Amino acid sequence: MAQDLWQLRRQKRMTIDELARTAGVHPALIKAYELGERAIPERDLERLAGAIEVDVEEIKELSDPPPRGPSRPAAPPAEDTEAPARSRYDSGSRFDSGSRYGGDFGNRPGYGRSDTSRSGFGGGEGRPSGFGGSEGRPSGFGGSEGRPSGFGGSEGRPSGFGEGEGRSNYGGGRPSYGEGEGRSGYSGGRSSGFGEGEGRSGYSGGRSSYGDNEGRSSYGGGRSNYGDNRSSYGEGRSSYGGGRSSYGDSEGRSSYGGSSDYRSGYGNRPSPRYDNDRSGMQPRPNFRQDRPTDRDRMDRRQDRPLKKPGLKRRPQVAPARPSQLEHLKILLQQLDMSGDDLLRLAGKPLSMLNRREASHLLTTCQEMIAERKPERPKGKRQRPYLPESVDEYELVYLTQVQLDGNPMQVTLFDGSRLEGVLQGFSPYALTLRTEADKDVTVQKLAIAFYEAQVNEAADDETDSQDEDE
Amino acid sequence: MSAGDYMRYLRARKGGPTPQEIEEATGVPSGAYRQIEQRYRAIGSEEDLIRLAEYFGVGLDDLTSRIEWSRKALSAALVEAVERDSAIELHLRSGHAVSGKVQWSDLGATLLRRQDGSTVVVQRHIVDRWQLSEA
């Protein structure tokens, strides 16, 4: 029995990168295959099978995504319990519309129950099925009138994809795939087929169809198919899309089932290029209206497997900086806090704090220290403890002395004295005019102290101004 | 007087060599002498202080003993004198002693009002020792 690629890879204890290297397939592609985002094309199937050392048939062409973590809700069970569980179309939430199809198809069994088919879309076992053939003949897809036909076959002849007048009834008796007077169901904009009722072909509609490289919808993408507005077939990355897929596969390994019937429909012919060759197609109609709504997108998101699970991690906070810890220790000393107090405050030892916690703790400690300090009296200027930061008092004093014009006596560090009227000054020197009318500049470094007569009123005024500040 | 102030004084007494000249003469690392002199604090390794003491012709104790009489310590004493409203007696390197109540003090100087009401501005770099008087 075929298994998912990821299962086989894990059984072989290989990483994606290892598998990619061995098989020569890009790791991103392998991820997409494993997540079921893309069907595995034949060429890659062979490579992967060779790398894992299994037969090609042992690998599911379209994997079910690996089980997710517990935080992701499981997919709801399919409503149609009659539908076979082996196809992705009825097992997952992506195609959770077993009942839809059933309803649309007149409550017939969902997607077919053919033993010969590996896909839900394969033919039916003599019963009319959703997509399967009818009238007891297994058909690839929508055979008509009891004859094996490829897809929307016509008049009993094996045909490619719905050329001719094939009448099949997918829509509860309505003509479908091939209907449209010789136009292929795939290309015909007028064909009804799946798009019946809205005047557009299921196959060609929207982002189309078989082999759409975008891997989008298959049967006409969008909603029109089967009249279901939320369509299923076309949804997301259906296996039909899958790019290369499907119908053109001469070995019948398509998502549609690859049954013998299917092969009979297509297998002996050159692979029709439904994926690329649109030369015979009519111009694409404007399907703007078929674009998925926001709600559709929401549904898709819910159904889509997680991209790169496990990569979204919460950013880790770096451990506390050494400077933070050092600062904390100093503050804790100021607070006279012991180790137990710290544990109560921080909830953990200092060494285990991260940067954010240390920052919070620093703030807390500083607030506690601020609360302990007595409030400073307002209105009274506090003199800085380090007067090195203030050099204005002497400036104010000397300015007043200079304005008064009173003589001043300067005593130098060697004990000598100098007397004169202050003419000017700088932070480093005084210039005095001596009695001999000579200007002498004395470096302050040479001065021990000086005395001068200062106008008391002016001095008081200076003091009051200082207090006002 | 801090070690820095004292060395500036010694440098002046020696004729005013530049800090670079002193560093070249003593082998003290470049910039170290200027830092010692300008920061007014006890910095520099003991080895540097030994070389400088030899250069200026003073004892090592004369330099190192000034560590505790730094400008910062003088600032603390002046602030305390203001807060206590008490007089402070300053012993100057010149041999003088000046006493009075602190009126103001800043980076370079402090104004004391003597008991007779006269004022005197003392340059801080010349203060060698100090003592607070009882109020």
Coordinates of C-alpha atoms in Angstrom, one line a residue:
Chain A
M1 CA 0.0 0.0 0.0
A2 CA 1.3 3.4 -0.9
Q3 CA 2.5 5.6 1.9
D4 CA 3.1 9.2 2.2
L5 CA 6.5 10.4 1.2
W6 CA 7.2 11.8 4.6
Q7 CA 6.4 8.5 6.2
L8 CA 8.8 6.7 4.0
R9 CA 11.5 9.2 4.5
R10 CA 11.1 9.1 8.3
Q11 CA 11.2 5.3 8.2
K12 CA 14.5 5.6 6.4
R13 CA 15.6 8.1 9.0
M14 CA 16.5 10.7 6.4
T15 CA 16.2 14.4 6.6
I16 CA 14.6 16.4 3.8
D17 CA 18.0 17.7 2.9
E18 CA 19.5 14.3 2.8
L19 CA 16.7 13.0 0.6
A20 CA 17.0 16.1 -1.6
R21 CA 20.7 15.5 -2.1
T22 CA 20.3 11.8 -2.7
A23 CA 17.4 12.2 -5.1
G24 CA 18.5 15.3 -6.7
V25 CA 15.2 17.1 -6.0
H26 CA 15.1 20.5 -4.4
P27 CA 14.3 20.4 -0.7
A28 CA 11.5 22.9 -1.1
L29 CA 9.9 20.7 -3.6
I30 CA 10.1 17.7 -1.3
K31 CA 8.5 19.8 1.5
A32 CA 5.8 20.7 -0.9
Y33 CA 5.3 17.1 -1.8
E34 CA 5.2 16.0 1.8
L35 CA 2.8 18.7 2.8
G36 CA 0.5 17.6 0.0
E37 CA 0.8 20.9 -1.6
R38 CA 1.9 19.4 -4.8
A39 CA 1.5 16.1 -6.5
I40 CA 4.7 14.3 -7.1
P41 CA 5.4 14.2 -10.8
E42 CA 6.5 10.9 -12.3
R43 CA 10.1 12.0 -12.8
D44 CA 10.5 13.0 -9.2
L45 CA 8.6 10.0 -8.0
E46 CA 11.2 7.8 -9.6
R47 CA 14.1 9.8 -8.2
L48 CA 12.6 9.8 -4.7
A49 CA 11.7 6.1 -4.9
G50 CA 15.3 5.4 -5.8
A51 CA 16.6 7.5 -3.0
I52 CA 14.4 5.9 -0.4
E53 CA 14.9 2.5 -2.0
V54 CA 11.3 1.7 -2.5
D55 CA 9.2 1.0 -5.5
V56 CA 7.5 3.9 -7.2
E57 CA 4.1 2.5 -6.3
E58 CA 4.9 2.6 -2.7
I59 CA 4.9 6.4 -2.7
K60 CA 1.7 8.3 -2.7
E61 CA 1.6 10.7 -5.5
L62 CA -0.1 13.2 -3.3
S63 CA 0.9 12.9 0.3
D64 CA -1.3 13.7 3.2
P65 CA 0.5 16.3 5.3
P66 CA 2.3 15.0 8.4
P67 CA 0.3 15.1 11.6
R68 CA 0.4 18.5 13.3
G69 CA 0.9 19.5 16.8
P70 CA -1.9 19.4 19.4
S71 CA -2.6 23.1 18.9
R72 CA -4.0 22.5 15.5
P73 CA -7.5 21.2 15.4
A74 CA -7.9 18.0 13.6
A75 CA -9.8 18.0 10.4
P76 CA -13.5 17.4 10.7
P77 CA -14.6 14.0 9.7
A78 CA -16.2 13.7 6.3
E79 CA -19.8 13.7 6.4
D80 CA -20.2 11.1 3.9
T81 CA -19.3 8.0 5.6
E82 CA -19.8 6.1 2.5
A83 CA -17.0 7.7 0.8
P84 CA -13.8 5.8 0.7
A85 CA -11.2 7.0 3.1
R86 CA -8.2 6.4 1.0
S87 CA -8.5 9.3 -1.2
R88 CA -7.5 12.7 0.0
Y89 CA -10.7 14.1 -1.4
D90 CA -12.7 12.5 1.2
S91 CA -10.4 12.2 4.0
G92 CA -9.3 15.7 4.7
S93 CA -11.0 18.9 5.3
R94 CA -9.7 20.2 2.1
F95 CA -12.3 18.3 0.3
D96 CA -14.6 18.1 3.1
S97 CA -17.6 18.3 0.9
G98 CA -18.5 14.8 0.5
S99 CA -22.0 15.7 1.1
R100 CA -21.8 18.5 -1.3
Y101 CA -21.0 16.4 -4.1
G102 CA -23.4 13.9 -3.0
G103 CA -26.0 16.6 -3.0
D104 CA -25.0 17.9 -6.3
F105 CA -24.9 14.5 -7.7
G106 CA -28.1 13.4 -6.6
N107 CA -26.9 11.8 -3.4
R108 CA -24.8 9.3 -5.1
P109 CA -21.9 8.0 -3.6
G110 CA -19.3 10.5 -3.4
Y111 CA -16.4 10.0 -5.6
G112 CA -16.6 6.6 -6.7
R113 CA -15.7 3.5 -5.1
S114 CA -13.8 1.6 -7.6
D115 CA -11.5 -1.1 -6.6
T116 CA -9.6 -0.5 -9.7
S117 CA -9.2 3.1 -9.1
R118 CA -6.8 4.6 -6.7
S119 CA -8.6 7.7 -6.6
G120 CA -11.9 8.8 -5.6
F121 CA -12.4 10.2 -8.9
G122 CA -11.8 7.1 -10.7
G123 CA -14.5 5.1 -12.2
G124 CA -17.2 3.5 -10.4
E125 CA -17.7 -0.1 -9.9
G126 CA -20.7 -0.3 -11.9
R127 CA -22.4 2.3 -10.0
P128 CA -22.9 5.8 -11.0
S129 CA -20.6 7.8 -8.9
G130 CA -19.8 11.4 -8.4
F131 CA -17.1 11.5 -10.9
G132 CA -16.9 8.1 -11.9
G133 CA -18.1 6.5 -14.9
S134 CA -21.6 5.5 -15.3
E135 CA -23.6 2.6 -16.3
G136 CA -21.3 0.1 -15.0
R137 CA -18.3 1.0 -16.9
P138 CA -15.5 2.3 -15.2
S139 CA -14.2 5.2 -16.8
G140 CA -11.5 7.6 -16.1
F141 CA -13.6 10.5 -15.7
G142 CA -17.0 10.9 -16.5
G143 CA -17.5 8.3 -19.0
S144 CA -20.7 8.4 -20.8
E145 CA -23.2 5.9 -21.9
G146 CA -21.5 3.0 -20.6
R147 CA -18.4 3.3 -22.5
P148 CA -15.1 3.8 -21.3
S149 CA -14.1 7.2 -22.0
G150 CA -11.4 9.4 -20.9
F151 CA -13.1 12.3 -19.8
G152 CA -16.4 13.4 -20.8
G153 CA -16.1 10.8 -23.4
S154 CA -18.3 10.8 -26.3
E155 CA -20.4 8.3 -27.9
G156 CA -18.7 5.5 -26.4
R157 CA -15.4 6.0 -27.9
P158 CA -12.4 6.4 -25.9
S159 CA -11.6 9.9 -26.2
G160 CA -9.3 12.3 -24.7
F161 CA -11.1 14.7 -22.7
G162 CA -14.5 15.2 -23.7
E163 CA -14.6 15.7 -27.3
G164 CA -17.7 15.0 -29.1
E165 CA -21.1 14.5 -27.7
G166 CA -20.3 12.7 -24.6
R167 CA -23.2 12.7 -22.3
S168 CA -22.6 11.8 -18.9
N169 CA -24.3 12.9 -15.9
Y170 CA -22.6 14.3 -13.2
G171 CA -25.1 16.8 -12.5
G172 CA -28.0 14.7 -11.9
G173 CA -28.8 13.8 -15.3
R174 CA -27.6 16.8 -17.0
P175 CA -25.3 16.5 -19.8
S176 CA -21.9 17.2 -18.7
Y177 CA -18.4 16.9 -19.8
G178 CA -18.6 16.5 -23.3
E179 CA -21.7 18.3 -23.9
G180 CA -21.3 21.2 -26.2
E181 CA -21.4 19.8 -29.5
G182 CA -18.0 18.6 -30.1
R183 CA -16.2 21.0 -28.0
S184 CA -14.1 19.6 -25.4
G185 CA -15.2 19.9 -22.0
Y186 CA -11.8 21.2 -21.2
S187 CA -11.5 23.9 -23.5
G188 CA -15.0 24.9 -24.3
G189 CA -16.1 27.9 -22.8
R190 CA -19.5 26.9 -23.7
S191 CA -19.3 23.5 -22.6
S192 CA -21.3 22.8 -19.6
G193 CA -19.7 20.0 -18.0
F194 CA -18.8 21.0 -14.5
G195 CA -19.6 24.5 -15.0
E196 CA -22.9 23.8 -16.2
G197 CA -25.4 26.2 -15.1
E198 CA -23.1 29.1 -15.2
G199 CA -22.2 28.8 -18.7
R200 CA -18.6 28.0 -18.3
S201 CA -16.6 25.1 -18.7
G202 CA -15.5 23.4 -15.7
Y203 CA -12.3 22.5 -17.2
S204 CA -11.2 25.6 -18.8
G205 CA -12.7 27.9 -16.4
G206 CA -10.9 30.0 -14.0
R207 CA -7.5 29.0 -13.5
S208 CA -8.1 25.9 -15.1
S209 CA -7.8 22.7 -15.1
Y210 CA -5.7 19.9 -15.9
G211 CA -2.3 20.6 -15.5
D212 CA -2.5 24.1 -14.5
N213 CA 0.9 24.9 -13.5
E214 CA -0.2 26.9 -10.7
G215 CA -1.7 23.9 -9.2
R216 CA -4.8 25.6 -8.5
S217 CA -8.1 24.3 -9.3
S218 CA -8.8 21.6 -11.5
Y219 CA -12.3 21.6 -12.7
G220 CA -12.5 25.1 -13.4
G221 CA -11.3 26.5 -10.3
G222 CA -13.5 28.5 -8.4
R223 CA -16.9 28.0 -7.5
S224 CA -18.9 27.2 -10.4
N225 CA -18.4 23.6 -10.5
Y226 CA -21.3 21.6 -9.6
G227 CA -22.9 24.7 -8.5
D228 CA -21.1 24.6 -5.3
N229 CA -20.0 28.0 -4.3
R230 CA -17.3 26.8 -2.1
S231 CA -16.0 24.3 -4.4
S232 CA -14.0 21.7 -3.5
Y233 CA -12.4 20.4 -6.6
G234 CA -10.9 23.5 -7.6
E235 CA -9.9 24.5 -4.2
G236 CA -6.4 25.0 -3.3
R237 CA -3.8 22.7 -4.5
S238 CA -5.9 20.0 -5.6
S239 CA -4.2 17.0 -6.9
Y240 CA -5.7 17.7 -10.2
G241 CA -3.8 20.7 -10.6
G242 CA -0.6 19.6 -9.4
G243 CA 1.0 21.0 -12.4
R244 CA 1.9 18.3 -14.6
S245 CA -0.4 15.8 -13.7
S246 CA -2.9 13.9 -14.3
Y247 CA -4.6 13.4 -17.5
G248 CA -1.7 13.6 -19.6
D249 CA 0.0 10.9 -17.7
S250 CA 0.3 8.1 -20.0
E251 CA 0.7 5.6 -17.2
G252 CA -2.4 6.5 -15.7
R253 CA -0.8 7.6 -12.6
S254 CA -2.9 10.6 -12.3
S255 CA -4.6 11.9 -9.4
Y256 CA -7.8 10.9 -11.0
G257 CA -7.1 7.4 -10.4
G258 CA -5.0 5.8 -13.0
S259 CA -7.3 2.9 -13.3
S260 CA -7.3 0.7 -16.3
D261 CA -10.2 2.6 -17.5
Y262 CA -8.4 5.7 -17.3
R263 CA -5.5 4.3 -19.1
S264 CA -7.7 3.0 -21.7
G265 CA -8.9 6.5 -22.2
Y266 CA -5.6 8.1 -22.6
G267 CA -2.9 5.7 -22.1
N268 CA -2.3 4.8 -25.6
R269 CA -2.2 8.2 -26.9
P270 CA 0.4 10.7 -26.9
S271 CA 0.0 12.6 -23.7
P272 CA -2.3 15.4 -24.4
R273 CA -0.9 18.6 -23.3
Y274 CA -3.6 19.9 -21.3
D275 CA -1.3 21.7 -19.1
N276 CA 0.3 23.9 -21.6
D277 CA -1.2 23.6 -24.9
R278 CA -4.0 25.9 -25.1
S279 CA -3.9 26.7 -28.6
G280 CA -7.2 25.1 -29.2
M281 CA -8.8 26.9 -26.5
Q282 CA -11.0 29.8 -26.8
P283 CA -9.9 33.0 -25.2
R284 CA -10.3 32.9 -21.6
P285 CA -13.4 34.5 -20.4
N286 CA -13.2 37.0 -17.6
F287 CA -13.5 35.0 -14.5
R288 CA -12.9 37.8 -12.2
Q289 CA -16.2 37.1 -10.6
D290 CA -15.0 33.6 -9.9
R291 CA -12.1 34.8 -7.9
P292 CA -12.3 33.4 -4.4
T293 CA -13.8 35.6 -1.8
D294 CA -12.1 36.4 1.4
R295 CA -14.1 33.8 3.0
D296 CA -12.8 31.2 0.6
R297 CA -9.4 32.3 1.3
M298 CA -10.0 32.0 5.0
D299 CA -11.2 28.5 4.4
R300 CA -8.1 27.7 2.5
R301 CA -5.9 29.0 5.2
Q302 CA -7.6 26.8 7.7
D303 CA -7.2 23.8 5.5
R304 CA -3.7 24.5 4.4
P305 CA -1.0 22.8 6.3
L306 CA 1.3 25.0 8.3
K307 CA 4.1 26.4 6.4
K308 CA 7.4 25.4 7.9
P309 CA 6.0 24.3 11.2
G310 CA 8.2 25.0 14.1
L311 CA 9.9 27.9 12.6
K312 CA 7.7 30.5 14.3
R313 CA 9.3 30.7 17.6
R314 CA 8.9 33.3 20.2
P315 CA 11.9 35.5 20.2
Q316 CA 14.1 34.5 23.1
V317 CA 15.2 37.2 25.5
A318 CA 18.9 37.5 25.9
P319 CA 20.3 36.9 29.3
A320 CA 20.9 39.9 31.5
R321 CA 24.0 42.0 30.7
P322 CA 26.9 41.9 33.1
S323 CA 26.5 45.6 33.6
Q324 CA 22.9 45.1 34.6
L325 CA 23.8 42.5 37.2
E326 CA 26.5 44.7 38.5
H327 CA 24.2 47.7 38.8
L328 CA 21.6 45.4 40.5
K329 CA 24.1 44.3 43.1
I330 CA 25.0 47.9 43.9
L331 CA 21.3 48.8 44.3
L332 CA 20.6 45.8 46.4
Q333 CA 23.5 46.7 48.7
Q334 CA 22.0 50.2 49.0
L335 CA 18.7 48.6 49.9
D336 CA 20.4 46.2 52.4
M337 CA 18.7 43.4 50.7
S338 CA 19.8 39.8 51.3
G339 CA 19.7 37.0 48.8
D340 CA 16.3 35.8 50.2
D341 CA 14.9 39.2 49.7
L342 CA 16.2 39.2 46.1
L343 CA 14.6 35.9 45.5
R344 CA 11.3 37.2 46.7
L345 CA 11.6 40.3 44.6
A346 CA 12.8 38.8 41.4
G347 CA 11.5 35.3 41.7
K348 CA 14.8 33.8 40.7
P349 CA 18.5 34.3 41.3
L350 CA 20.4 37.1 39.6
S351 CA 22.2 34.7 37.3
M352 CA 19.0 33.5 35.8
L353 CA 17.5 36.8 35.0
N354 CA 17.1 37.7 31.4
R355 CA 17.7 41.2 30.1
R356 CA 14.1 42.3 30.4
E357 CA 13.7 41.0 33.9
A358 CA 16.9 42.6 35.0
S359 CA 15.6 45.9 33.5
H360 CA 12.4 45.6 35.4
L361 CA 14.2 44.8 38.6
L362 CA 16.5 47.7 38.2
T363 CA 13.6 50.0 37.8
T364 CA 11.9 48.5 40.9
C365 CA 15.1 48.9 43.0
Q366 CA 15.6 52.5 41.9
E367 CA 12.0 53.3 42.8
M368 CA 12.5 51.7 46.2
I369 CA 15.7 53.8 46.8
A370 CA 13.9 56.9 45.7
E371 CA 11.2 56.3 48.2
R372 CA 13.7 55.9 51.0
K373 CA 15.4 59.3 50.3
P374 CA 13.9 62.2 52.1
E375 CA 12.2 64.6 49.9
R376 CA 14.3 67.7 49.1
P377 CA 12.9 71.0 50.3
K378 CA 11.5 72.8 47.5
G379 CA 12.5 76.3 46.6
K380 CA 16.0 76.0 48.0
R381 CA 18.7 75.4 45.6
Q382 CA 20.9 72.5 46.4
R383 CA 24.5 73.1 46.0
P384 CA 26.2 70.4 44.1
Y385 CA 28.4 68.2 46.2
L386 CA 31.1 68.5 43.6
P387 CA 31.9 72.2 43.1
E388 CA 34.0 71.3 40.2
S389 CA 30.8 71.5 38.2
V390 CA 30.2 75.1 39.2
D391 CA 32.6 78.0 38.5
E392 CA 30.3 80.9 38.5
Y393 CA 30.6 82.3 42.0
E394 CA 34.1 83.6 41.5
L395 CA 33.1 85.1 38.2
V396 CA 30.2 87.0 39.8
Y397 CA 32.4 88.1 42.7
L398 CA 35.2 89.4 40.4
T399 CA 32.6 91.1 38.2
Q400 CA 31.3 93.0 41.2
V401 CA 34.9 93.9 42.3
Q402 CA 35.6 95.2 38.8
L403 CA 32.5 97.3 38.7
D404 CA 33.1 98.8 42.1
G405 CA 36.6 99.7 41.1
N406 CA 37.9 99.1 44.6
P407 CA 41.5 98.1 45.1
M408 CA 42.2 94.5 45.9
Q409 CA 45.1 92.8 47.6
V410 CA 46.5 89.6 46.2
T411 CA 48.7 87.3 48.1
L412 CA 50.8 84.9 46.0
F413 CA 51.8 81.4 47.0
D414 CA 55.3 82.6 47.9
G415 CA 53.9 85.1 50.4
S416 CA 54.4 88.2 48.3
R417 CA 51.6 90.7 48.0
L418 CA 50.2 92.7 45.0
E419 CA 47.7 95.5 45.2
G420 CA 45.8 97.1 42.4
V421 CA 42.5 97.8 40.7
L422 CA 41.0 94.9 38.8
Q423 CA 41.0 95.6 35.1
G424 CA 40.0 92.2 33.9
F425 CA 40.0 88.5 34.6
S426 CA 39.6 85.1 33.0
P427 CA 39.2 81.7 34.5
Y428 CA 43.0 81.5 34.8
A429 CA 44.3 85.0 35.4
L430 CA 43.6 88.4 36.9
T431 CA 44.9 91.7 35.5
L432 CA 45.5 94.5 38.1
R433 CA 46.4 98.0 37.5
T434 CA 49.0 98.9 40.1
E435 CA 49.6 102.3 41.7
A436 CA 52.3 102.8 39.2
D437 CA 49.6 102.6 36.6
K438 CA 51.0 99.4 35.3
D439 CA 48.9 96.4 34.4
V440 CA 50.0 93.2 35.9
T441 CA 48.5 89.9 34.9
V442 CA 48.7 87.2 37.6
Q443 CA 48.0 83.6 37.0
K444 CA 45.5 82.2 39.5
L445 CA 47.8 79.3 40.1
A446 CA 50.2 81.7 41.7
I447 CA 47.6 83.2 43.9
A448 CA 47.0 81.9 47.4
F449 CA 44.1 84.3 48.2
Y450 CA 42.9 87.8 47.6
E451 CA 40.8 90.4 49.4
A452 CA 38.7 93.2 48.1
Q453 CA 36.1 95.6 49.3
V454 CA 32.8 94.7 47.8
N455 CA 29.7 96.9 47.8
E456 CA 27.5 95.0 50.3
A457 CA 24.2 96.0 48.7
A458 CA 25.3 94.7 45.4
D459 CA 26.6 91.6 47.1
D460 CA 23.3 91.1 48.9
E461 CA 21.5 91.5 45.6
T462 CA 23.6 88.9 44.1
D463 CA 22.8 86.6 46.9
S464 CA 19.1 87.1 46.6
Q465 CA 19.3 86.5 42.9
D466 CA 21.1 83.3 43.7
E467 CA 18.4 82.2 46.0
D468 CA 15.7 83.0 43.5
E469 CA 17.3 80.6 41.1
Chain B
M1 CA 45.8 69.9 48.6
S2 CA 45.3 67.0 46.2
A3 CA 48.1 65.3 44.6
G4 CA 47.2 67.0 41.3
D5 CA 47.2 70.4 42.8
Y6 CA 50.4 69.7 44.6
M7 CA 52.1 68.6 41.4
R8 CA 50.9 71.7 39.6
Y9 CA 52.4 73.7 42.4
L10 CA 55.6 71.7 42.2
R11 CA 55.6 72.2 38.5
A12 CA 55.2 76.0 38.9
R13 CA 58.0 76.0 41.4
K14 CA 60.2 74.1 39.1
G15 CA 59.9 76.8 36.4
G16 CA 56.8 75.5 34.6
P17 CA 57.8 72.6 32.5
T18 CA 55.1 71.4 30.3
P19 CA 53.4 68.0 31.1
Q20 CA 55.0 66.6 27.9
E21 CA 58.4 67.6 29.1
I22 CA 57.8 66.0 32.4
E23 CA 56.6 62.8 30.8
E24 CA 59.6 62.6 28.6
A25 CA 61.9 63.3 31.5
T26 CA 60.4 60.8 33.8
G27 CA 59.2 58.1 31.4
V28 CA 55.6 58.4 32.7
P29 CA 53.2 57.2 30.0
S30 CA 52.0 59.9 27.7
G31 CA 49.0 61.7 29.1
A32 CA 49.3 60.3 32.5
Y33 CA 50.8 63.4 34.1
R34 CA 48.1 65.6 32.7
Q35 CA 45.4 63.3 34.0
I36 CA 47.0 63.2 37.5
E37 CA 47.2 67.0 37.5
Q38 CA 43.9 67.9 36.0
R39 CA 41.6 65.4 37.6
Y40 CA 42.5 66.5 41.1
R41 CA 42.3 62.9 42.2
A42 CA 44.7 60.2 43.1
I43 CA 45.4 58.4 40.0
G44 CA 48.4 56.9 38.5
S45 CA 50.4 53.9 39.4
E46 CA 52.8 53.9 42.3
E47 CA 55.7 53.5 39.9
D48 CA 54.7 56.7 38.2
L49 CA 54.4 58.6 41.5
I50 CA 57.8 57.4 42.5
R51 CA 59.3 58.8 39.3
L52 CA 57.4 62.1 39.7
A53 CA 58.5 62.4 43.3
E54 CA 62.1 62.0 42.2
Y55 CA 61.6 64.5 39.4
F56 CA 60.2 67.2 41.7
G57 CA 62.6 66.4 44.5
V58 CA 60.0 65.5 47.1
G59 CA 59.3 62.4 49.1
L60 CA 56.9 59.8 47.9
D61 CA 54.8 60.2 51.1
D62 CA 54.4 63.8 50.3
L63 CA 52.5 62.8 47.2
T64 CA 50.6 59.8 48.4
S65 CA 49.6 61.4 51.6
R66 CA 47.6 63.9 49.7
I67 CA 45.2 61.3 48.4
E68 CA 42.9 61.7 51.3
W69 CA 43.1 65.5 51.1
S70 CA 41.7 65.7 47.7
R71 CA 39.6 68.4 46.2
K72 CA 36.6 66.2 46.7
A73 CA 37.2 65.9 50.3
L74 CA 37.7 69.7 50.6
S75 CA 34.3 70.1 48.8
A76 CA 32.7 67.9 51.3
A77 CA 34.2 69.9 54.2
L78 CA 33.1 73.2 52.7
V79 CA 29.5 71.9 52.2
E80 CA 29.5 70.5 55.7
A81 CA 30.7 73.9 57.1
V82 CA 27.8 75.6 55.3
E83 CA 25.3 73.1 56.5
R84 CA 26.5 73.4 60.1
D85 CA 26.9 77.2 59.7
S86 CA 30.3 76.8 61.2
A87 CA 33.7 78.4 60.4
I88 CA 36.4 76.5 58.6
E89 CA 40.1 76.9 59.0
L90 CA 42.1 76.5 55.8
H91 CA 45.8 75.8 56.0
L92 CA 47.5 77.0 52.8
R93 CA 50.6 75.8 51.1
S94 CA 52.0 79.3 51.4
G95 CA 52.0 78.9 55.2
H96 CA 49.1 81.1 55.7
A97 CA 45.9 80.1 57.6
V98 CA 42.6 81.6 56.8
S99 CA 39.5 81.1 58.8
G100 CA 35.9 82.1 58.3
K101 CA 32.4 81.1 57.4
V102 CA 31.9 79.8 53.9
Q103 CA 29.9 82.2 51.7
W104 CA 30.3 80.3 48.5
S105 CA 32.7 77.9 46.8
D106 CA 33.1 76.7 43.3
L107 CA 35.6 75.1 41.0
G108 CA 38.5 77.4 41.7
A109 CA 37.9 79.3 44.9
T110 CA 35.9 79.8 48.0
L111 CA 34.9 83.0 49.8
L112 CA 35.2 83.1 53.6
R113 CA 33.8 85.8 55.8
R114 CA 36.0 86.4 58.7
Q115 CA 34.8 87.2 62.2
D116 CA 35.6 90.9 61.6
G117 CA 33.3 90.9 58.6
S118 CA 36.0 91.1 56.0
T119 CA 36.0 88.7 53.1
V120 CA 38.8 86.7 51.5
V121 CA 38.8 84.6 48.4
V122 CA 41.0 81.5 48.8
Q123 CA 42.2 79.6 45.7
R124 CA 41.4 76.0 46.3
H125 CA 44.5 74.6 44.8
I126 CA 46.5 76.2 47.6
V127 CA 44.6 74.6 50.4
D128 CA 46.8 72.0 52.0
R129 CA 44.7 71.0 55.0
W130 CA 41.5 72.2 56.7
Q131 CA 39.7 71.9 59.9
L132 CA 36.1 72.6 60.8
S133 CA 35.5 74.8 63.8
E134 CA 32.8 74.2 66.3
A135 CA 29.8 76.4 65.7

